[in-house]
XYZ file of N, CA and C in Angstrom:
681
model
N 62.984 0.747 -24.483
C 62.405 -0.595 -24.515
C 61.432 -0.670 -25.677
N 61.483 -1.745 -26.436
C 60.595 -1.907 -27.569
C 59.901 -3.263 -27.503
N 58.899 -3.410 -28.371
C 58.260 -4.697 -28.526
C 57.326 -5.040 -27.379
N 57.121 -6.366 -27.163
C 56.164 -6.826 -26.158
C 56.462 -6.309 -24.759
N 57.765 -6.168 -24.414
C 58.102 -5.715 -23.067
C 57.562 -4.325 -22.799
N 57.691 -3.431 -23.789
C 57.201 -2.065 -23.619
C 55.687 -2.048 -23.497
N 54.985 -2.843 -24.293
C 53.524 -2.909 -24.228
C 53.060 -3.419 -22.878
N 53.820 -4.376 -22.313
C 53.452 -4.919 -21.007
C 53.554 -3.847 -19.934
N 54.629 -3.030 -19.976
C 54.798 -1.956 -18.993
C 53.661 -0.946 -19.112
N 53.305 -0.571 -20.343
C 52.215 0.379 -20.554
C 50.909 -0.177 -20.004
N 50.670 -1.478 -20.281
C 49.437 -2.107 -19.808
C 49.346 -2.101 -18.297
N 50.465 -2.416 -17.627
C 50.476 -2.429 -16.160
C 50.240 -1.020 -15.619
N 50.863 -0.034 -16.238
C 50.705 1.346 -15.786
C 49.252 1.801 -15.902
N 48.605 1.473 -17.015
C 47.207 1.844 -17.195
C 46.319 1.155 -16.174
N 46.603 -0.085 -15.893
C 45.813 -0.828 -14.910
C 45.927 -0.196 -13.534
N 47.153 0.248 -13.193
C 47.349 0.883 -11.889
C 46.589 2.196 -11.809
N 46.610 2.970 -12.917
C 45.894 4.240 -12.920
C 44.398 4.014 -12.790
N 43.872 3.067 -13.545
C 42.434 2.809 -13.517
C 41.993 2.223 -12.187
N 42.849 1.402 -11.605
C 42.446 0.731 -10.378
C 42.647 1.566 -9.146
N 43.610 2.503 -9.152
C 43.930 3.217 -7.925
C 43.739 4.718 -8.032
N 43.547 5.235 -9.239
C 43.507 6.682 -9.390
C 42.183 7.306 -9.024
N 41.101 6.508 -8.924
C 39.786 7.045 -8.646
C 39.309 6.496 -7.310
N 39.187 7.357 -6.324
C 38.759 6.921 -5.003
C 37.252 6.727 -4.970
N 36.793 5.765 -4.164
C 35.368 5.527 -3.999
C 34.728 6.747 -3.336
N 33.497 7.056 -3.751
C 32.783 8.181 -3.172
C 32.355 7.823 -1.751
N 32.536 8.737 -0.819
C 32.150 8.524 0.563
C 30.638 8.288 0.626
N 30.175 7.124 1.087
C 28.735 6.841 1.095
C 27.934 7.805 1.961
N 28.510 8.250 3.068
C 27.799 9.209 3.920
C 27.672 10.568 3.245
N 28.678 10.940 2.436
C 28.577 12.179 1.679
C 27.489 12.078 0.618
N 27.369 10.909 -0.007
C 26.302 10.709 -0.990
C 24.934 10.883 -0.344
N 24.772 10.351 0.863
C 23.498 10.505 1.565
C 23.234 11.970 1.892
N 24.281 12.685 2.295
C 24.113 14.119 2.577
C 23.752 14.886 1.307
N 24.407 14.536 0.191
C 24.092 15.185 -1.085
C 22.641 14.925 -1.470
N 22.199 13.674 -1.299
C 20.829 13.323 -1.643
C 19.823 14.104 -0.820
N 20.078 14.203 0.475
C 19.164 14.958 1.351
C 19.146 16.434 0.970
N 20.318 17.000 0.718
C 20.392 18.417 0.355
C 19.615 18.699 -0.928
N 19.689 17.783 -1.895
C 18.996 17.997 -3.168
C 17.492 18.017 -2.975
N 16.976 17.117 -2.133
C 15.533 17.081 -1.882
C 15.107 18.301 -1.073
N 15.855 18.608 -0.039
C 15.478 19.712 0.838
C 15.537 21.057 0.133
N 16.295 21.136 -0.958
C 16.401 22.388 -1.692
C 15.447 22.491 -2.870
N 14.641 21.459 -3.093
C 13.743 21.446 -4.250
C 12.382 22.032 -3.882
N 11.866 22.911 -4.722
C 10.533 23.473 -4.488
C 9.445 22.464 -4.838
N 9.757 21.564 -5.771
C 8.794 20.548 -6.191
C 9.559 19.409 -6.841
N 8.919 18.253 -6.918
C 9.548 17.087 -7.532
C 8.464 16.122 -7.981
N 8.754 15.380 -9.030
C 7.843 14.332 -9.511
C 8.358 12.991 -9.027
N 7.454 12.104 -8.654
C 7.906 10.791 -8.205
C 7.066 9.683 -8.825
N 7.708 8.532 -8.970
C 7.038 7.317 -9.427
C 7.335 6.218 -8.418
N 6.307 5.529 -7.972
C 6.439 4.466 -6.976
C 6.049 3.135 -7.603
N 6.924 2.126 -7.462
C 6.617 0.768 -7.911
C 6.886 -0.194 -6.759
N 6.393 -1.409 -6.894
C 6.574 -2.396 -5.831
C 6.799 -3.774 -6.421
N 7.349 -4.649 -5.588
C 7.551 -6.056 -5.942
C 7.270 -6.908 -4.709
N 6.663 -8.064 -4.948
C 6.461 -9.029 -3.879
C 5.467 -8.607 -2.826
N 4.529 -7.724 -3.175
C 3.544 -7.268 -2.191
C 2.545 -8.380 -1.906
N 2.377 -8.707 -0.637
C 1.378 -9.685 -0.230
C 0.947 -9.389 1.188
N -0.279 -9.764 1.511
C -0.788 -9.506 2.851
C -2.291 -9.343 2.822
N -2.849 -8.901 3.926
C -4.290 -8.717 4.039
C -4.626 -7.236 4.140
N -5.898 -6.916 3.882
C -6.334 -5.536 3.996
C -5.991 -4.727 2.762
N -6.014 -3.418 2.923
C -5.734 -2.495 1.824
C -4.233 -2.265 1.721
N -3.695 -2.424 0.514
C -2.251 -2.329 0.315
C -1.941 -1.432 -0.871
N -0.993 -0.527 -0.695
C -0.521 0.293 -1.796
C 0.489 -0.498 -2.616
N 0.380 -0.411 -3.944
C 1.298 -1.147 -4.818
C 2.089 -0.245 -5.761
N 1.694 1.018 -5.891
C 2.420 1.902 -6.787
C 1.722 3.234 -6.926
N 2.230 4.037 -7.849
C 1.606 5.328 -8.097
C 2.580 6.320 -8.695
N 2.077 7.513 -8.934
C 2.910 8.594 -9.449
C 2.234 9.910 -9.113
N 3.045 10.970 -9.060
C 2.463 12.265 -8.757
C 3.515 13.332 -8.554
N 3.044 14.505 -8.174
C 3.895 15.662 -7.946
C 3.767 16.105 -6.502
N 4.910 16.380 -5.875
C 4.932 16.921 -4.518
C 5.482 18.335 -4.584
N 4.823 19.239 -3.858
C 5.254 20.634 -3.834
C 5.415 21.081 -2.391
N 6.496 21.788 -2.140
C 6.754 22.306 -0.810
C 5.750 23.403 -0.458
N 5.250 23.499 0.801
C 5.749 22.706 1.925
C 5.007 21.391 2.163
N 3.714 21.289 1.764
C 2.958 20.091 2.133
C 1.807 19.832 1.171
N 2.134 19.717 -0.111
C 1.099 19.468 -1.110
C 1.491 18.304 -2.008
N 0.480 17.557 -2.440
C 0.694 16.426 -3.339
C -0.534 16.264 -4.219
N -0.300 15.877 -5.471
C -1.390 15.521 -6.378
C -0.915 14.411 -7.294
N -1.753 13.393 -7.456
C -1.378 12.281 -8.315
C -2.357 11.143 -8.180
N -1.907 9.954 -8.497
C -2.744 8.759 -8.380
C -1.918 7.647 -7.739
N -2.563 6.862 -6.906
C -1.904 5.752 -6.243
C -2.678 4.473 -6.522
N -1.934 3.395 -6.716
C -2.528 2.089 -6.979
C -2.594 1.306 -5.677
N -3.777 0.805 -5.348
C -3.952 0.025 -4.132
C -4.702 -1.253 -4.456
N -4.545 -2.234 -3.572
C -5.335 -3.456 -3.634
C -6.281 -3.422 -2.445
N -7.577 -3.432 -2.721
C -8.600 -3.371 -1.673
C -9.582 -4.521 -1.869
N -9.701 -5.363 -0.844
C -10.591 -6.516 -0.966
C -10.170 -7.478 -2.051
N -8.871 -7.494 -2.353
C -8.361 -8.393 -3.383
C -8.420 -7.835 -4.785
N -8.933 -6.611 -4.952
C -9.076 -6.027 -6.284
C -8.175 -4.795 -6.428
N -7.480 -4.661 -7.563
C -6.645 -3.476 -7.778
C -7.497 -2.252 -8.096
N -7.167 -1.134 -7.490
C -7.920 0.107 -7.667
C -6.940 1.264 -7.808
N -7.237 2.181 -8.721
C -6.455 3.403 -8.850
C -7.220 4.535 -8.170
N -6.549 5.199 -7.237
C -7.185 6.256 -6.451
C -6.511 7.586 -6.767
N -7.300 8.553 -7.215
C -6.776 9.897 -7.434
C -6.646 10.601 -6.085
N -5.524 11.281 -5.886
C -5.220 11.872 -4.582
C -4.868 13.351 -4.733
N -5.400 14.173 -3.845
C -4.928 15.538 -3.650
C -4.783 15.731 -2.146
N -3.623 16.169 -1.716
C -3.392 16.444 -0.301
C -2.679 17.776 -0.196
N -3.299 18.701 0.507
C -2.689 20.029 0.628
C -3.180 20.707 1.895
N -2.289 21.430 2.555
C -2.657 22.149 3.761
C -3.152 21.263 4.885
N -2.694 19.999 4.912
C -3.094 19.100 5.971
C -4.422 18.407 5.751
N -5.030 18.591 4.588
C -6.308 17.942 4.265
C -6.083 16.970 3.105
N -6.550 15.730 3.288
C -6.327 14.653 2.318
C -7.637 14.336 1.614
N -7.618 14.386 0.271
C -8.792 14.096 -0.544
C -8.499 12.892 -1.435
N -9.503 12.030 -1.612
C -9.334 10.855 -2.469
C -10.576 10.662 -3.335
N -10.340 10.196 -4.552
C -11.424 9.888 -5.486
C -11.202 8.492 -6.055
N -12.116 7.585 -5.789
C -12.033 6.226 -6.324
C -12.754 6.169 -7.668
N -12.527 5.111 -8.456
C -13.203 5.003 -9.754
C -14.726 4.984 -9.654
N -15.267 4.621 -8.495
C -16.720 4.543 -8.330
C -17.338 5.843 -7.846
N -16.498 6.853 -7.601
C -17.006 8.118 -7.076
C -16.809 9.245 -8.090
N -17.821 10.097 -8.283
C -17.667 11.218 -9.213
C -16.940 12.407 -8.603
N -16.615 12.339 -7.304
C -16.023 13.479 -6.623
C -14.918 13.046 -5.676
N -14.156 14.029 -5.228
C -13.151 13.807 -4.195
C -13.820 13.928 -2.828
N -13.425 13.053 -1.913
C -13.934 13.099 -0.551
C -12.776 13.273 0.424
N -13.009 14.051 1.491
C -12.024 14.159 2.553
C -11.946 12.836 3.299
N -10.727 12.360 3.542
C -10.556 11.088 4.232
C -9.183 11.065 4.896
N -8.792 9.892 5.362
C -7.492 9.714 6.002
C -6.667 8.777 5.134
N -5.399 9.098 4.853
C -4.595 8.212 3.998
C -4.422 6.817 4.572
N -4.506 6.668 5.902
C -4.353 5.341 6.502
C -5.457 4.395 6.049
N -6.591 4.935 5.596
C -7.673 4.091 5.094
C -7.266 3.352 3.831
N -6.235 3.872 3.166
C -5.750 3.243 1.941
C -4.417 2.540 2.153
N -3.975 2.478 3.393
C -2.782 1.690 3.707
C -1.463 2.400 3.524
N -1.438 3.746 3.628
C -0.167 4.458 3.488
C -0.223 5.760 4.272
N 0.949 6.394 4.409
C 1.024 7.691 5.049
C 0.663 8.807 4.079
N 0.568 10.011 4.578
C 0.194 11.151 3.753
C 1.335 11.500 2.796
N 1.127 11.371 1.474
C 2.212 11.672 0.515
C 2.596 13.145 0.495
N 1.788 14.025 1.098
C 2.144 15.443 1.158
C 3.353 15.668 2.043
N 3.738 14.663 2.842
C 4.927 14.776 3.684
C 6.223 14.491 2.937
N 6.131 14.119 1.671
C 7.302 13.644 0.938
C 8.482 14.608 1.012
N 8.219 15.922 0.941
C 9.302 16.908 0.928
C 9.595 17.499 2.299
N 8.932 17.025 3.333
C 9.185 17.531 4.678
C 10.587 17.096 5.111
N 11.484 18.052 5.436
C 12.866 17.684 5.781
C 12.985 16.878 7.059
N 11.985 16.948 7.925
C 12.046 16.237 9.204
C 11.263 14.934 9.219
N 10.280 14.822 8.335
C 9.435 13.627 8.349
C 9.291 12.977 6.968
N 9.844 13.589 5.939
C 9.689 13.082 4.585
C 10.791 12.144 4.153
N 10.929 12.005 2.839
C 11.874 11.043 2.284
C 13.305 11.349 2.692
N 13.685 12.620 2.723
C 15.075 12.954 3.039
C 15.432 12.634 4.483
N 14.422 12.605 5.378
C 14.700 12.275 6.775
C 15.153 10.824 6.927
N 14.750 9.971 5.978
C 15.193 8.576 6.025
C 16.692 8.481 5.759
N 17.226 9.393 4.949
C 18.638 9.335 4.596
C 19.522 9.649 5.797
N 19.092 10.566 6.641
C 19.889 10.899 7.817
C 19.819 9.801 8.871
N 18.830 8.912 8.744
C 18.698 7.807 9.698
C 19.371 6.537 9.214
N 20.002 6.588 8.032
C 20.660 5.406 7.471
C 21.824 4.972 8.364
N 21.878 3.697 8.684
C 22.971 3.145 9.493
C 23.774 2.159 8.660
N 25.085 2.105 8.909
C 25.951 1.162 8.212
C 26.067 1.431 6.728
N 26.154 2.717 6.346
C 26.204 3.072 4.930
C 27.456 2.507 4.255
N 27.256 1.831 3.126
C 28.360 1.262 2.354
C 28.133 1.512 0.871
N 29.235 1.633 0.125
C 29.124 1.789 -1.320
C 28.606 0.517 -1.962
N 27.752 0.693 -2.973
C 27.306 -0.413 -3.802
C 27.724 -0.119 -5.235
N 27.565 -1.094 -6.108
C 27.945 -0.901 -7.497
C 27.129 0.220 -8.131
N 27.785 1.012 -8.964
C 27.085 2.070 -9.690
C 26.065 1.445 -10.637
N 25.045 2.217 -10.975
C 23.991 1.711 -11.846
C 23.588 2.813 -12.811
N 22.858 2.446 -13.855
C 22.336 3.401 -14.816
C 20.819 3.459 -14.702
N 20.273 4.675 -14.758
C 18.828 4.871 -14.749
C 18.499 5.937 -15.780
N 17.808 5.517 -16.835
C 17.440 6.443 -17.913
C 18.653 7.199 -18.446
N 19.772 6.475 -18.576
C 20.982 7.062 -19.129
C 21.835 7.822 -18.145
N 21.389 7.958 -16.913
C 22.155 8.667 -15.891
C 22.886 7.665 -15.005
N 24.145 7.983 -14.680
C 24.894 7.120 -13.768
C 24.518 7.453 -12.333
N 24.202 6.418 -11.575
C 23.871 6.577 -10.168
C 24.973 5.998 -9.301
N 25.451 6.786 -8.339
C 26.286 6.254 -7.268
C 25.335 5.751 -6.189
N 25.505 4.481 -5.781
C 24.519 3.891 -4.888
C 25.109 3.527 -3.529
N 24.255 3.654 -2.524
C 24.623 3.390 -1.133
C 23.629 2.393 -0.546
N 24.147 1.405 0.188
C 23.302 0.488 0.921
C 23.328 0.824 2.401
N 22.183 0.732 3.071
C 22.118 1.034 4.496
C 20.844 0.449 5.076
N 20.660 0.597 6.371
C 19.434 0.144 7.023
C 18.782 1.330 7.726
N 17.437 1.335 7.759
C 16.659 2.441 8.302
C 15.680 1.892 9.332
N 15.507 2.569 10.466
C 14.529 2.109 11.463
C 13.131 1.981 10.866
N 12.483 0.861 11.146
C 11.155 0.625 10.610
C 10.128 1.631 11.083
N 10.336 2.209 12.259
C 9.384 3.193 12.780
C 9.299 4.421 11.887
N 10.436 4.837 11.318
C 10.449 6.013 10.445
C 9.775 5.715 9.113
N 10.053 4.540 8.569
C 9.452 4.158 7.292
C 7.942 3.995 7.449
N 7.508 3.466 8.591
C 6.083 3.256 8.835
C 5.307 4.567 8.802
N 5.912 5.640 9.312
C 5.233 6.935 9.345
C 5.063 7.516 7.946
N 6.027 7.252 7.076
C 5.987 7.818 5.732
C 5.253 6.920 4.754
N 5.419 5.614 4.888
C 4.840 4.665 3.949
C 3.887 3.727 4.684
N 4.389 2.629 5.197
C 3.605 1.682 5.978
C 4.539 0.610 6.516
N 4.070 -0.211 7.449
C 4.847 -1.335 7.960
C 3.935 -2.241 8.766
N 4.127 -3.552 8.594
C 3.397 -4.521 9.405
C 4.125 -4.814 10.700
N 5.397 -4.441 10.770
C 6.203 -4.647 11.975
C 7.283 -3.577 12.013
N 6.952 -2.449 12.647
C 7.869 -1.316 12.664
C 9.116 -1.565 13.494
N 9.143 -2.671 14.245
C 10.341 -2.976 15.037
C 11.461 -3.535 14.164
N 11.134 -3.962 12.940
C 12.147 -4.508 12.037
C 12.798 -3.398 11.208
N 14.102 -3.545 10.989
C 14.835 -2.617 10.140
C 14.407 -2.780 8.682
N 14.475 -1.692 7.953
C 14.215 -1.704 6.514
C 15.540 -1.515 5.793
N 15.813 -2.376 4.823
C 17.048 -2.275 4.052
C 16.831 -1.335 2.868
N 17.763 -0.408 2.680
C 17.608 0.609 1.645
C 18.788 0.614 0.687
N 18.492 0.907 -0.576
C 19.516 1.208 -1.572
C 19.204 2.585 -2.126
N 20.123 3.509 -1.920
C 19.914 4.913 -2.283
C 20.772 5.247 -3.492
N 20.158 5.770 -4.547
C 20.880 6.136 -5.760
C 20.929 7.642 -5.953
N 22.134 8.193 -6.056
C 22.334 9.631 -6.241
C 22.978 9.864 -7.604
N 22.431 10.787 -8.378
C 22.980 11.086 -9.693
C 24.419 11.563 -9.561
N 25.316 10.908 -10.290
C 26.746 11.189 -10.157
C 27.109 12.590 -10.631
N 26.319 13.185 -11.520
C 26.631 14.512 -12.053
C 25.936 15.633 -11.288
N 24.629 15.491 -11.096
C 23.859 16.568 -10.460
C 23.804 16.438 -8.946
N 24.141 15.248 -8.421
C 24.067 14.942 -6.994
C 22.630 14.955 -6.470
N 21.663 14.853 -7.381
C 20.267 14.773 -6.963
C 19.920 13.352 -6.543
N 19.111 13.248 -5.515
C 18.574 11.948 -5.143
C 17.662 11.484 -6.265
N 17.947 10.318 -6.801
C 17.198 9.854 -7.961
C 16.339 8.620 -7.664
N 16.848 7.739 -6.798
C 16.090 6.503 -6.555
C 16.342 5.987 -5.144
N 15.276 5.515 -4.503
C 15.385 4.873 -3.199
C 14.583 3.572 -3.255
N 15.252 2.456 -3.005
C 14.593 1.151 -2.952
C 14.580 0.686 -1.501
N 13.402 0.313 -1.003
C 13.226 -0.101 0.387
C 12.709 -1.532 0.431
N 13.340 -2.361 1.251
C 12.935 -3.757 1.406
C 12.608 -3.991 2.874
N 11.369 -4.411 3.150
C 10.973 -4.632 4.535
C 9.622 -5.314 4.649
N 9.162 -5.550 5.870
C 7.882 -6.229 6.104
C 6.720 -5.239 6.053
N 6.434 -4.724 4.888
C 5.463 -3.637 4.794
C 4.024 -4.073 5.073
N 3.655 -5.273 4.625
C 2.273 -5.709 4.807
C 2.155 -7.054 5.522
N 3.282 -7.711 5.743
C 3.296 -9.027 6.374
C 4.567 -9.122 7.215
N 4.408 -9.430 8.510
C 5.553 -9.473 9.414
C 6.603 -10.494 9.001
N 6.170 -11.542 8.300
C 7.084 -12.632 7.955
C 7.489 -12.627 6.481
N 7.071 -11.611 5.746
C 7.368 -11.569 4.311
C 7.798 -10.166 3.913
N 8.962 -10.055 3.298
C 9.460 -8.757 2.854
C 9.024 -8.460 1.427
N 8.704 -7.225 1.179
C 8.403 -6.755 -0.170
C 9.267 -5.519 -0.448
N 9.243 -5.061 -1.674
C 10.120 -3.968 -2.095
C 9.313 -2.811 -2.645
N 9.632 -1.594 -2.193
C 9.104 -0.374 -2.782
C 10.268 0.417 -3.359
N 10.072 0.926 -4.568
C 11.096 1.736 -5.221
C 10.502 3.077 -5.622
N 11.124 4.156 -5.155
C 10.714 5.516 -5.486
C 11.750 6.117 -6.428
N 11.293 6.608 -7.578
C 12.166 7.304 -8.529
C 11.746 8.771 -8.566
N 12.713 9.676 -8.446
C 12.445 11.109 -8.381
C 13.055 11.822 -9.584
N 12.314 12.754 -10.173
C 12.832 13.553 -11.268
C 12.064 14.876 -11.327
N 12.322 15.672 -12.337
C 11.655 16.967 -12.546
C 11.790 17.865 -11.314
N 13.011 17.951 -10.798
C 13.264 18.815 -9.654
C 12.918 20.267 -9.995
N 12.216 20.952 -9.085
C 11.896 22.358 -9.280
C 10.848 22.617 -10.341
N 10.071 21.602 -10.722
C 9.062 21.798 -11.760
C 8.001 22.803 -11.296
N 7.397 23.476 -12.253
C 6.377 24.479 -11.968
C 5.016 23.796 -11.919
N 4.588 23.439 -10.717
C 3.326 22.723 -10.568
C 2.495 23.408 -9.502
N 1.196 23.536 -9.785
C 0.277 24.150 -8.831
C -0.673 23.075 -8.299
N -0.821 23.010 -6.979
C -1.678 22.008 -6.361
C -2.685 22.734 -5.476
N -3.980 22.573 -5.798
C -5.059 23.229 -5.060
C -6.104 22.204 -4.657
N -6.896 22.489 -3.625
C -7.953 21.553 -3.225
C -8.922 21.328 -4.391
N -9.463 20.122 -4.515
C -10.396 19.845 -5.603
C -11.671 20.659 -5.464
N -12.272 20.973 -6.581
C -13.500 21.763 -6.577
C -14.613 21.028 -5.840
N -15.366 21.777 -5.052
C -16.504 21.170 -4.357
C -16.142 20.468 -3.073
């Protein structure tokens, strides 16, 4: 066969290969891969951003830092307190939480709930940290792939009980489900991004928190602040 007819057959064949030759990744397997990557990491760096945050009291809006297994964290978190944005330096290790505000020359022992969030030192805890949310995902479905810093992410949509998210982050109504989009690196299978949408500070208004994870296994030392 020659000419246009042959080109048409080739075109149809290529379309069939492209459309049917690559099976969709099992969304539950992606969640398992994501959990395994976190649970196997000695340390990880994270960046937290938010959208649509509104409500009363002290509210976390973002931050960044390093988490080290089994229960250590160091970094800074952005909060709104009394209507004013504040950056709070945080060290949490061995079950003791320290915070330093811009108005204080030192770190003070306190409770993370005073700043409107859970203890970030739990981030790598396999039973109570970020990876525990993945095993609680219900109705997992494939979403469109996305790019993050040049890496292809296979993404999964699911819902997570608000009670679990409240323990790790916060919630104004833990009885409501939180909608999640989980992004797993297509090559390394590392959990790279988790976006959560729920009533974090207002029962009638949803806001979004997005956690981006990188620097798996980084060499970081976290110790209690001097004094």
